[in-house]
JSON list of C-alpha atoms in Angstrom, two decimals:
[
{"chain": "R", "resi": 1198, "resn": "GLN", "atom": "CA", "xyz": [16.65, 14.18, 50.76]},
{"chain": "R", "resi": 1199, "resn": "THR", "atom": "CA", "xyz": [19.22, 17.00, 50.74]},
{"chain": "R", "resi": 1200, "resn": "VAL", "atom": "CA", "xyz": [20.37, 18.91, 54.05]},
{"chain": "R", "resi": 1201, "resn": "VAL", "atom": "CA", "xyz": [22.01, 22.54, 53.11]},
{"chain": "R", "resi": 1202, "resn": "THR", "atom": "CA", "xyz": [24.16, 23.56, 56.80]},
{"chain": "R", "resi": 1203, "resn": "GLN", "atom": "CA", "xyz": [24.88, 27.24, 57.70]},
{"chain": "R", "resi": 1204, "resn": "GLU", "atom": "CA", "xyz": [26.08, 28.58, 61.01]},
{"chain": "R", "resi": 1205, "resn": "PRO", "atom": "CA", "xyz": [22.69, 29.34, 63.10]},
{"chain": "R", "resi": 1206, "resn": "SER", "atom": "CA", "xyz": [24.42, 32.18, 64.60]},
{"chain": "R", "resi": 1207, "resn": "LEU", "atom": "CA", "xyz": [27.21, 34.47, 64.25]},
{"chain": "R", "resi": 1208, "resn": "SER", "atom": "CA", "xyz": [28.44, 37.65, 66.04]},
{"chain": "R", "resi": 1209, "resn": "VAL", "atom": "CA", "xyz": [30.70, 40.25, 64.37]},
{"chain": "R", "resi": 1210, "resn": "SER", "atom": "CA", "xyz": [31.63, 43.78, 65.47]},
{"chain": "R", "resi": 1211, "resn": "PRO", "atom": "CA", "xyz": [30.66, 46.86, 63.89]},
{"chain": "R", "resi": 1212, "resn": "GLY", "atom": "CA", "xyz": [33.50, 47.72, 61.09]},
{"chain": "R", "resi": 1213, "resn": "GLY", "atom": "CA", "xyz": [34.72, 43.99, 61.38]},
{"chain": "R", "resi": 1214, "resn": "THR", "atom": "CA", "xyz": [34.61, 41.06, 58.94]},
{"chain": "R", "resi": 1215, "resn": "ALA", "atom": "CA", "xyz": [32.15, 37.63, 59.48]},
{"chain": "R", "resi": 1216, "resn": "THR", "atom": "CA", "xyz": [32.03, 34.78, 56.73]},
{"chain": "R", "resi": 1217, "resn": "LEU", "atom": "CA", "xyz": [29.32, 32.79, 56.50]},
{"chain": "R", "resi": 1218, "resn": "THR", "atom": "CA", "xyz": [29.51, 29.39, 54.82]},
{"chain": "R", "resi": 1219, "resn": "CYS", "atom": "CA", "xyz": [27.18, 26.95, 53.41]},
{"chain": "R", "resi": 1220, "resn": "ALA", "atom": "CA", "xyz": [27.65, 22.99, 53.61]},
{"chain": "R", "resi": 1221, "resn": "SER", "atom": "CA", "xyz": [25.27, 20.08, 51.44]},
{"chain": "R", "resi": 1222, "resn": "SER", "atom": "CA", "xyz": [25.38, 16.81, 52.78]},
{"chain": "R", "resi": 1223, "resn": "THR", "atom": "CA", "xyz": [25.69, 15.74, 49.30]},
{"chain": "R", "resi": 1224, "resn": "GLY", "atom": "CA", "xyz": [29.37, 16.89, 49.31]},
{"chain": "R", "resi": 1225, "resn": "ALA", "atom": "CA", "xyz": [31.74, 19.86, 48.01]},
{"chain": "R", "resi": 1226, "resn": "VAL", "atom": "CA", "xyz": [29.47, 22.86, 47.27]},
{"chain": "R", "resi": 1227, "resn": "THR", "atom": "CA", "xyz": [30.41, 23.49, 43.63]},
{"chain": "R", "resi": 1228, "resn": "SER", "atom": "CA", "xyz": [29.16, 26.50, 40.98]},
{"chain": "R", "resi": 1229, "resn": "ALA", "atom": "CA", "xyz": [26.62, 23.68, 39.86]},
{"chain": "R", "resi": 1230, "resn": "TYR", "atom": "CA", "xyz": [24.85, 24.08, 43.01]},
{"chain": "R", "resi": 1231, "resn": "HIS", "atom": "CA", "xyz": [24.11, 28.09, 41.91]},
{"chain": "R", "resi": 1232, "resn": "PRO", "atom": "CA", "xyz": [24.59, 29.30, 45.32]},
{"chain": "R", "resi": 1233, "resn": "ASN", "atom": "CA", "xyz": [22.59, 31.93, 46.18]},
{"chain": "R", "resi": 1234, "resn": "TRP", "atom": "CA", "xyz": [22.19, 34.12, 49.14]},
{"chain": "R", "resi": 1235, "resn": "VAL", "atom": "CA", "xyz": [19.18, 36.30, 50.77]},
{"chain": "R", "resi": 1236, "resn": "GLN", "atom": "CA", "xyz": [19.17, 38.34, 53.44]},
{"chain": "R", "resi": 1237, "resn": "GLN", "atom": "CA", "xyz": [15.66, 38.78, 55.43]},
{"chain": "R", "resi": 1238, "resn": "LYS", "atom": "CA", "xyz": [15.23, 41.27, 58.55]},
{"chain": "R", "resi": 1239, "resn": "PRO", "atom": "CA", "xyz": [12.82, 41.15, 61.08]},
{"chain": "R", "resi": 1240, "resn": "GLY", "atom": "CA", "xyz": [9.33, 41.74, 59.45]},
{"chain": "R", "resi": 1241, "resn": "GLN", "atom": "CA", "xyz": [10.47, 42.05, 56.18]},
{"chain": "R", "resi": 1242, "resn": "ALA", "atom": "CA", "xyz": [10.09, 39.94, 53.37]},
{"chain": "R", "resi": 1243, "resn": "PRO", "atom": "CA", "xyz": [13.68, 37.93, 52.02]},
{"chain": "R", "resi": 1244, "resn": "ARG", "atom": "CA", "xyz": [16.31, 40.06, 49.75]},
{"chain": "R", "resi": 1245, "resn": "ALA", "atom": "CA", "xyz": [18.35, 38.12, 47.08]},
{"chain": "R", "resi": 1246, "resn": "LEU", "atom": "CA", "xyz": [21.88, 39.31, 48.08]},
{"chain": "R", "resi": 1247, "resn": "ILE", "atom": "CA", "xyz": [24.19, 36.74, 46.09]},
{"chain": "R", "resi": 1248, "resn": "TYR", "atom": "CA", "xyz": [23.49, 34.81, 42.60]},
{"chain": "R", "resi": 1249, "resn": "SER", "atom": "CA", "xyz": [25.15, 31.68, 41.26]},
{"chain": "R", "resi": 1250, "resn": "THR", "atom": "CA", "xyz": [28.34, 31.82, 43.68]},
{"chain": "R", "resi": 1251, "resn": "ASN", "atom": "CA", "xyz": [29.66, 35.61, 43.70]},
{"chain": "R", "resi": 1252, "resn": "ASN", "atom": "CA", "xyz": [27.35, 37.43, 41.24]},
{"chain": "R", "resi": 1253, "resn": "LYS", "atom": "CA", "xyz": [25.61, 40.48, 43.12]},
{"chain": "R", "resi": 1254, "resn": "GLN", "atom": "CA", "xyz": [22.29, 41.73, 42.71]},
{"chain": "R", "resi": 1255, "resn": "SER", "atom": "CA", "xyz": [22.35, 45.94, 41.49]},
{"chain": "R", "resi": 1256, "resn": "TRP", "atom": "CA", "xyz": [21.10, 46.60, 45.00]},
{"chain": "R", "resi": 1257, "resn": "THR", "atom": "CA", "xyz": [23.58, 44.50, 46.94]},
{"chain": "R", "resi": 1258, "resn": "PRO", "atom": "CA", "xyz": [26.10, 46.82, 48.83]},
{"chain": "R", "resi": 1259, "resn": "ALA", "atom": "CA", "xyz": [29.83, 46.41, 48.22]},
{"chain": "R", "resi": 1260, "resn": "ARG", "atom": "CA", "xyz": [31.05, 44.92, 51.37]},
{"chain": "R", "resi": 1261, "resn": "PHE", "atom": "CA", "xyz": [29.06, 41.83, 50.17]},
{"chain": "R", "resi": 1262, "resn": "SER", "atom": "CA", "xyz": [31.11, 39.23, 48.31]},
{"chain": "R", "resi": 1263, "resn": "GLY", "atom": "CA", "xyz": [30.12, 35.57, 47.84]},
{"chain": "R", "resi": 1264, "resn": "SER", "atom": "CA", "xyz": [32.90, 32.89, 46.95]},
{"chain": "R", "resi": 1265, "resn": "LEU", "atom": "CA", "xyz": [33.34, 28.79, 47.35]},
{"chain": "R", "resi": 1266, "resn": "LEU", "atom": "CA", "xyz": [35.86, 28.10, 50.36]},
{"chain": "R", "resi": 1267, "resn": "GLY", "atom": "CA", "xyz": [36.76, 24.50, 51.20]},
{"chain": "R", "resi": 1268, "resn": "GLY", "atom": "CA", "xyz": [33.89, 22.74, 49.69]},
{"chain": "R", "resi": 1269, "resn": "ARG", "atom": "CA", "xyz": [31.16, 25.28, 50.94]},
{"chain": "R", "resi": 1270, "resn": "ALA", "atom": "CA", "xyz": [29.30, 28.41, 49.38]},
{"chain": "R", "resi": 1271, "resn": "ALA", "atom": "CA", "xyz": [30.49, 31.52, 51.71]},
{"chain": "R", "resi": 1272, "resn": "LEU", "atom": "CA", "xyz": [29.30, 34.69, 52.07]},
{"chain": "R", "resi": 1273, "resn": "THR", "atom": "CA", "xyz": [32.25, 37.38, 53.43]},
{"chain": "R", "resi": 1274, "resn": "LEU", "atom": "CA", "xyz": [30.66, 40.73, 54.85]},
{"chain": "R", "resi": 1275, "resn": "SER", "atom": "CA", "xyz": [33.62, 43.06, 54.91]},
{"chain": "R", "resi": 1276, "resn": "GLY", "atom": "CA", "xyz": [33.27, 46.04, 57.44]},
{"chain": "R", "resi": 1277, "resn": "VAL", "atom": "CA", "xyz": [30.24, 45.07, 58.49]},
{"chain": "R", "resi": 1278, "resn": "GLN", "atom": "CA", "xyz": [27.60, 47.79, 59.14]},
{"chain": "R", "resi": 1279, "resn": "PRO", "atom": "CA", "xyz": [24.72, 47.50, 62.30]},
{"chain": "R", "resi": 1280, "resn": "GLU", "atom": "CA", "xyz": [21.90, 47.56, 59.56]},
{"chain": "R", "resi": 1281, "resn": "ASP", "atom": "CA", "xyz": [23.67, 44.59, 58.27]},
{"chain": "R", "resi": 1282, "resn": "GLU", "atom": "CA", "xyz": [22.00, 42.74, 61.67]},
{"chain": "R", "resi": 1283, "resn": "ALA", "atom": "CA", "xyz": [19.74, 40.14, 59.74]},
{"chain": "R", "resi": 1284, "resn": "ASP", "atom": "CA", "xyz": [19.23, 36.46, 59.01]},
{"chain": "R", "resi": 1285, "resn": "TYR", "atom": "CA", "xyz": [20.99, 35.09, 56.24]},
{"chain": "R", "resi": 1286, "resn": "TYR", "atom": "CA", "xyz": [20.31, 32.12, 53.83]},
{"chain": "R", "resi": 1287, "resn": "CYS", "atom": "CA", "xyz": [21.82, 30.67, 51.33]},
{"chain": "R", "resi": 1288, "resn": "LEU", "atom": "CA", "xyz": [20.21, 28.33, 48.61]},
{"chain": "R", "resi": 1289, "resn": "LEU", "atom": "CA", "xyz": [21.38, 25.51, 46.33]},
{"chain": "R", "resi": 1290, "resn": "TYR", "atom": "CA", "xyz": [20.06, 24.10, 43.57]},
{"chain": "R", "resi": 1291, "resn": "VAL", "atom": "CA", "xyz": [20.52, 20.19, 43.76]},
{"chain": "R", "resi": 1292, "resn": "GLY", "atom": "CA", "xyz": [19.05, 17.95, 41.52]},
{"chain": "R", "resi": 1293, "resn": "GLY", "atom": "CA", "xyz": [16.67, 19.78, 40.03]},
{"chain": "R", "resi": 1294, "resn": "ALA", "atom": "CA", "xyz": [15.24, 21.18, 43.60]},
{"chain": "R", "resi": 1295, "resn": "TRP", "atom": "CA", "xyz": [16.47, 23.98, 45.62]},
{"chain": "R", "resi": 1296, "resn": "VAL", "atom": "CA", "xyz": [16.98, 23.57, 49.13]},
{"chain": "R", "resi": 1297, "resn": "PHE", "atom": "CA", "xyz": [17.53, 26.39, 51.67]},
{"chain": "R", "resi": 1298, "resn": "GLY", "atom": "CA", "xyz": [19.85, 26.12, 54.40]},
{"chain": "R", "resi": 1299, "resn": "GLY", "atom": "CA", "xyz": [18.69, 26.67, 57.98]},
{"chain": "R", "resi": 1300, "resn": "GLY", "atom": "CA", "xyz": [19.92, 30.28, 57.79]},
{"chain": "R", "resi": 1301, "resn": "THR", "atom": "CA", "xyz": [22.33, 32.45, 60.00]},
{"chain": "R", "resi": 1302, "resn": "LYS", "atom": "CA", "xyz": [21.24, 34.91, 62.41]},
{"chain": "R", "resi": 1303, "resn": "LEU", "atom": "CA", "xyz": [24.10, 37.40, 62.15]},
{"chain": "R", "resi": 1304, "resn": "THR", "atom": "CA", "xyz": [24.14, 39.80, 65.62]},
{"chain": "R", "resi": 1305, "resn": "VAL", "atom": "CA", "xyz": [26.54, 43.16, 65.57]},
{"chain": "R", "resi": 1306, "resn": "LEU", "atom": "CA", "xyz": [27.67, 43.95, 68.14]},
{"chain": "U", "resi": 1134, "resn": "GLU", "atom": "CA", "xyz": [13.41, 43.71, 37.29]},
{"chain": "U", "resi": 1135, "resn": "VAL", "atom": "CA", "xyz": [9.91, 42.38, 38.24]},
{"chain": "U", "resi": 1136, "resn": "GLN", "atom": "CA", "xyz": [7.43, 43.54, 40.65]},
{"chain": "U", "resi": 1137, "resn": "LEU", "atom": "CA", "xyz": [5.73, 41.01, 42.89]},
{"chain": "U", "resi": 1138, "resn": "VAL", "atom": "CA", "xyz": [2.45, 41.88, 44.78]},
{"chain": "U", "resi": 1139, "resn": "GLN", "atom": "CA", "xyz": [0.82, 38.81, 46.43]},
{"chain": "U", "resi": 1140, "resn": "SER", "atom": "CA", "xyz": [-2.83, 38.66, 47.83]},
{"chain": "U", "resi": 1141, "resn": "GLY", "atom": "CA", "xyz": [-3.85, 39.98, 51.28]},
{"chain": "U", "resi": 1142, "resn": "ALA", "atom": "CA", "xyz": [-4.03, 37.73, 54.67]},
{"chain": "U", "resi": 1143, "resn": "GLU", "atom": "CA", "xyz": [-5.68, 34.61, 54.75]},
{"chain": "U", "resi": 1144, "resn": "VAL", "atom": "CA", "xyz": [-7.28, 33.22, 57.83]},
{"chain": "U", "resi": 1145, "resn": "LYS", "atom": "CA", "xyz": [-9.68, 29.88, 57.38]},
{"chain": "U", "resi": 1146, "resn": "LYS", "atom": "CA", "xyz": [-10.75, 27.22, 59.14]},
{"chain": "U", "resi": 1147, "resn": "PRO", "atom": "CA", "xyz": [-8.53, 23.28, 58.75]},
{"chain": "U", "resi": 1148, "resn": "GLY", "atom": "CA", "xyz": [-10.39, 21.05, 56.19]},
{"chain": "U", "resi": 1149, "resn": "GLU", "atom": "CA", "xyz": [-10.91, 24.85, 53.75]},
{"chain": "U", "resi": 1150, "resn": "SER", "atom": "CA", "xyz": [-9.37, 25.06, 50.34]},
{"chain": "U", "resi": 1151, "resn": "LEU", "atom": "CA", "xyz": [-7.85, 28.52, 49.95]},
{"chain": "U", "resi": 1152, "resn": "LYS", "atom": "CA", "xyz": [-6.14, 29.78, 46.56]},
{"chain": "U", "resi": 1153, "resn": "ILE", "atom": "CA", "xyz": [-3.57, 33.07, 47.27]},
{"chain": "U", "resi": 1154, "resn": "SER", "atom": "CA", "xyz": [-1.73, 34.95, 44.02]},
{"chain": "U", "resi": 1155, "resn": "CYS", "atom": "CA", "xyz": [1.19, 36.39, 42.79]},
{"chain": "U", "resi": 1156, "resn": "LYS", "atom": "CA", "xyz": [1.12, 39.20, 40.17]},
{"chain": "U", "resi": 1157, "resn": "GLY", "atom": "CA", "xyz": [3.84, 39.94, 38.33]},
{"chain": "U", "resi": 1158, "resn": "SER", "atom": "CA", "xyz": [4.75, 43.00, 36.30]},
{"chain": "U", "resi": 1159, "resn": "GLY", "atom": "CA", "xyz": [7.14, 43.41, 33.16]},
{"chain": "U", "resi": 1160, "resn": "ASN", "atom": "CA", "xyz": [7.87, 41.45, 30.14]},
{"chain": "U", "resi": 1161, "resn": "SER", "atom": "CA", "xyz": [9.99, 39.10, 31.26]},
{"chain": "U", "resi": 1162, "resn": "PHE", "atom": "CA", "xyz": [7.80, 37.96, 33.66]},
{"chain": "U", "resi": 1163, "resn": "ALA", "atom": "CA", "xyz": [5.82, 34.58, 31.84]},
{"chain": "U", "resi": 1164, "resn": "SER", "atom": "CA", "xyz": [9.80, 33.45, 30.82]},
{"chain": "U", "resi": 1165, "resn": "TYR", "atom": "CA", "xyz": [10.64, 33.55, 34.72]},
{"chain": "U", "resi": 1166, "resn": "TRP", "atom": "CA", "xyz": [10.49, 30.99, 36.90]},
{"chain": "U", "resi": 1167, "resn": "ILE", "atom": "CA", "xyz": [8.05, 31.75, 40.02]},
{"chain": "U", "resi": 1168, "resn": "ALA", "atom": "CA", "xyz": [8.57, 30.33, 43.47]},
{"chain": "U", "resi": 1169, "resn": "TRP", "atom": "CA", "xyz": [6.54, 29.73, 46.51]},
{"chain": "U", "resi": 1170, "resn": "VAL", "atom": "CA", "xyz": [8.21, 29.64, 49.35]},
{"chain": "U", "resi": 1171, "resn": "ARG", "atom": "CA", "xyz": [7.23, 28.76, 52.70]},
{"chain": "U", "resi": 1172, "resn": "GLN", "atom": "CA", "xyz": [8.27, 30.04, 56.28]},
{"chain": "U", "resi": 1173, "resn": "THR", "atom": "CA", "xyz": [6.34, 28.85, 59.20]},
{"chain": "U", "resi": 1174, "resn": "PRO", "atom": "CA", "xyz": [6.22, 31.26, 62.15]},
{"chain": "U", "resi": 1175, "resn": "GLY", "atom": "CA", "xyz": [9.90, 31.81, 63.84]},
{"chain": "U", "resi": 1176, "resn": "LYS", "atom": "CA", "xyz": [11.34, 29.29, 61.64]},
{"chain": "U", "resi": 1177, "resn": "GLY", "atom": "CA", "xyz": [13.65, 29.02, 57.80]},
{"chain": "U", "resi": 1178, "resn": "LEU", "atom": "CA", "xyz": [12.62, 29.42, 54.56]},
{"chain": "U", "resi": 1179, "resn": "GLU", "atom": "CA", "xyz": [11.45, 26.41, 52.49]},
{"chain": "U", "resi": 1180, "resn": "TRP", "atom": "CA", "xyz": [11.20, 26.15, 48.51]},
{"chain": "U", "resi": 1181, "resn": "MET", "atom": "CA", "xyz": [7.58, 24.29, 47.89]},
{"chain": "U", "resi": 1182, "resn": "GLY", "atom": "CA", "xyz": [8.18, 24.20, 43.94]},
{"chain": "U", "resi": 1183, "resn": "SER", "atom": "CA", "xyz": [8.22, 26.27, 40.93]},
{"chain": "U", "resi": 1184, "resn": "ILE", "atom": "CA", "xyz": [6.71, 27.49, 37.78]},
{"chain": "U", "resi": 1185, "resn": "ARG", "atom": "CA", "xyz": [7.52, 28.94, 34.43]},
{"chain": "U", "resi": 1186, "resn": "PRO", "atom": "CA", "xyz": [4.14, 30.40, 33.40]},
{"chain": "U", "resi": 1187, "resn": "ASP", "atom": "CA", "xyz": [5.59, 30.85, 29.66]},
{"chain": "U", "resi": 1188, "resn": "ASP", "atom": "CA", "xyz": [4.70, 26.95, 29.41]},
{"chain": "U", "resi": 1189, "resn": "SER", "atom": "CA", "xyz": [3.30, 25.72, 32.94]},
{"chain": "U", "resi": 1190, "resn": "ASP", "atom": "CA", "xyz": [6.66, 23.67, 33.30]},
{"chain": "U", "resi": 1191, "resn": "THR", "atom": "CA", "xyz": [5.89, 22.82, 37.41]},
{"chain": "U", "resi": 1192, "resn": "ARG", "atom": "CA", "xyz": [8.14, 21.34, 40.04]},
{"chain": "U", "resi": 1193, "resn": "TYR", "atom": "CA", "xyz": [7.43, 20.60, 43.10]},
{"chain": "U", "resi": 1194, "resn": "SER", "atom": "CA", "xyz": [9.85, 19.85, 46.55]},
{"chain": "U", "resi": 1195, "resn": "PRO", "atom": "CA", "xyz": [8.90, 16.45, 47.65]},
{"chain": "U", "resi": 1196, "resn": "SER", "atom": "CA", "xyz": [7.93, 17.40, 50.83]},
{"chain": "U", "resi": 1197, "resn": "PHE", "atom": "CA", "xyz": [5.08, 19.03, 49.15]},
{"chain": "U", "resi": 1198, "resn": "GLN", "atom": "CA", "xyz": [3.99, 16.83, 46.18]},
{"chain": "U", "resi": 1199, "resn": "GLY", "atom": "CA", "xyz": [0.82, 16.26, 46.76]},
{"chain": "U", "resi": 1200, "resn": "GLN", "atom": "CA", "xyz": [-0.15, 18.77, 49.42]},
{"chain": "U", "resi": 1201, "resn": "VAL", "atom": "CA", "xyz": [-0.42, 22.23, 47.28]},
{"chain": "U", "resi": 1202, "resn": "THR", "atom": "CA", "xyz": [-0.81, 22.82, 43.92]},
{"chain": "U", "resi": 1203, "resn": "ILE", "atom": "CA", "xyz": [0.48, 25.69, 41.83]},
{"chain": "U", "resi": 1204, "resn": "SER", "atom": "CA", "xyz": [-0.24, 27.22, 38.49]},
{"chain": "U", "resi": 1205, "resn": "ALA", "atom": "CA", "xyz": [-0.08, 29.84, 36.64]},
{"chain": "U", "resi": 1206, "resn": "ASP", "atom": "CA", "xyz": [-1.94, 32.17, 34.01]},
{"chain": "U", "resi": 1207, "resn": "LYS", "atom": "CA", "xyz": [0.37, 33.73, 31.36]},
{"chain": "U", "resi": 1208, "resn": "PRO", "atom": "CA", "xyz": [-2.19, 36.45, 29.94]},
{"chain": "U", "resi": 1209, "resn": "THR", "atom": "CA", "xyz": [-2.78, 37.98, 33.48]},
{"chain": "U", "resi": 1210, "resn": "LEU", "atom": "CA", "xyz": [1.05, 37.62, 34.82]},
{"chain": "U", "resi": 1211, "resn": "ILE", "atom": "CA", "xyz": [-0.39, 36.00, 37.89]},
{"chain": "U", "resi": 1212, "resn": "ALA", "atom": "CA", "xyz": [0.89, 32.86, 39.79]},
{"chain": "U", "resi": 1213, "resn": "TYR", "atom": "CA", "xyz": [-1.81, 30.88, 41.93]},
{"chain": "U", "resi": 1214, "resn": "LEU", "atom": "CA", "xyz": [-0.50, 28.43, 45.23]},
{"chain": "U", "resi": 1215, "resn": "GLN", "atom": "CA", "xyz": [-3.62, 26.58, 46.41]},
{"chain": "U", "resi": 1216, "resn": "TRP", "atom": "CA", "xyz": [-4.41, 23.70, 49.31]},
{"chain": "U", "resi": 1217, "resn": "ASN", "atom": "CA", "xyz": [-7.58, 21.92, 48.44]},
{"chain": "U", "resi": 1218, "resn": "SER", "atom": "CA", "xyz": [-7.74, 20.87, 52.27]},
{"chain": "U", "resi": 1219, "resn": "LEU", "atom": "CA", "xyz": [-5.97, 23.38, 54.49]},
{"chain": "U", "resi": 1220, "resn": "LYS", "atom": "CA", "xyz": [-3.78, 21.69, 57.69]},
{"chain": "U", "resi": 1221, "resn": "ALA", "atom": "CA", "xyz": [-3.23, 24.34, 61.03]},
{"chain": "U", "resi": 1222, "resn": "SER", "atom": "CA", "xyz": [0.41, 23.00, 60.34]},
{"chain": "U", "resi": 1223, "resn": "ASP", "atom": "CA", "xyz": [-0.13, 25.29, 57.09]},
{"chain": "U", "resi": 1224, "resn": "THR", "atom": "CA", "xyz": [-0.12, 28.27, 59.25]},
{"chain": "U", "resi": 1225, "resn": "ALA", "atom": "CA", "xyz": [2.97, 30.52, 57.30]},
{"chain": "U", "resi": 1226, "resn": "MET", "atom": "CA", "xyz": [4.03, 33.05, 55.77]},
{"chain": "U", "resi": 1227, "resn": "TYR", "atom": "CA", "xyz": [4.01, 32.41, 51.91]},
{"chain": "U", "resi": 1228, "resn": "TYR", "atom": "CA", "xyz": [6.66, 34.26, 49.51]},
{"chain": "U", "resi": 1229, "resn": "CYS", "atom": "CA", "xyz": [6.54, 34.35, 46.04]},
{"chain": "U", "resi": 1230, "resn": "ALA", "atom": "CA", "xyz": [10.14, 34.78, 44.12]},
{"chain": "U", "resi": 1231, "resn": "THR", "atom": "CA", "xyz": [11.08, 34.86, 40.40]},
{"chain": "U", "resi": 1232, "resn": "TYR", "atom": "CA", "xyz": [14.32, 33.23, 39.19]},
{"chain": "U", "resi": 1233, "resn": "TYR", "atom": "CA", "xyz": [16.33, 33.39, 35.63]},
{"chain": "U", "resi": 1234, "resn": "TYR", "atom": "CA", "xyz": [19.49, 32.05, 34.10]},
{"chain": "U", "resi": 1235, "resn": "HIS", "atom": "CA", "xyz": [21.55, 35.18, 34.08]},
{"chain": "U", "resi": 1236, "resn": "SER", "atom": "CA", "xyz": [24.53, 34.41, 32.05]},
{"chain": "U", "resi": 1237, "resn": "ALA", "atom": "CA", "xyz": [26.40, 33.26, 35.15]},
{"chain": "U", "resi": 1238, "resn": "GLY", "atom": "CA", "xyz": [23.57, 30.77, 36.56]},
{"chain": "U", "resi": 1239, "resn": "TYR", "atom": "CA", "xyz": [20.16, 30.90, 38.31]},
{"chain": "U", "resi": 1240, "resn": "GLY", "atom": "CA", "xyz": [19.78, 33.91, 40.68]},
{"chain": "U", "resi": 1241, "resn": "PHE", "atom": "CA", "xyz": [17.26, 34.43, 42.94]},
{"chain": "U", "resi": 1242, "resn": "ASP", "atom": "CA", "xyz": [16.11, 38.11, 42.16]},
{"chain": "U", "resi": 1243, "resn": "ASP", "atom": "CA", "xyz": [12.45, 39.83, 43.29]},
{"chain": "U", "resi": 1244, "resn": "TRP", "atom": "CA", "xyz": [10.62, 38.78, 46.20]},
{"chain": "U", "resi": 1245, "resn": "GLY", "atom": "CA", "xyz": [7.30, 39.43, 47.05]},
{"chain": "U", "resi": 1246, "resn": "GLN", "atom": "CA", "xyz": [5.83, 40.84, 50.32]},
{"chain": "U", "resi": 1247, "resn": "GLY", "atom": "CA", "xyz": [4.16, 38.10, 51.33]},
{"chain": "U", "resi": 1248, "resn": "THR", "atom": "CA", "xyz": [0.95, 36.03, 52.26]},
{"chain": "U", "resi": 1249, "resn": "LEU", "atom": "CA", "xyz": [0.47, 35.14, 55.74]},
{"chain": "U", "resi": 1250, "resn": "VAL", "atom": "CA", "xyz": [-2.02, 32.02, 55.70]},
{"chain": "U", "resi": 1251, "resn": "THR", "atom": "CA", "xyz": [-3.53, 31.46, 59.43]},
{"chain": "U", "resi": 1252, "resn": "ALA", "atom": "CA", "xyz": [-5.69, 28.07, 59.27]},
{"chain": "U", "resi": 1253, "resn": "SER", "atom": "CA", "xyz": [-7.25, 27.60, 62.93]},
{"chain": "U", "resi": 1254, "resn": "SER", "atom": "CA", "xyz": [-10.53, 26.08, 64.19]}
]
């Protein structure tokens, strides 16, 4: 069964840049995996941020961007704000099934 | 954009059956895929399976195949997640979410507010 791996945690200072990555046990992540990123704050439902590698939802702030980086999907936050503190999950489409990564807890301090 | 409203929290005993729902709105709901996602306390998200109400095409994660049943009623725009015999380990928050093929690829869009299921004797 496919395993999708993310950094368990990341810390960043306000105004800084954070890059979260998402790797697949099947090999390099490509656009064919339709990488999606969702954000979840404590006590809230997840919220979609990025789909198909680098496409933003209409509500996604401009400081969020998606890409492919060194065989992984990546989510970059440029100019991090305190309200960006949350859990971030990537989601890959692998062999007809969706697989979530374990999530990255982003701390803004 | 699709609005998703899930049914309320449930408290059941192990062995009991349960069906929770996710009601959509908007003309496009039937043609979207509806995914069910589990989140156990303090843990991450797991895709359980998906259904497309338009034709009832249904896919299951191998981890959940045979453990739950996903269904949908197109006329009422409701998707369902059902257990025939709950286990204590089914205690979790369950979310529904829509996704469809945008011009650039598949994208998850809207999420329901979640349904908390507690299975305890």
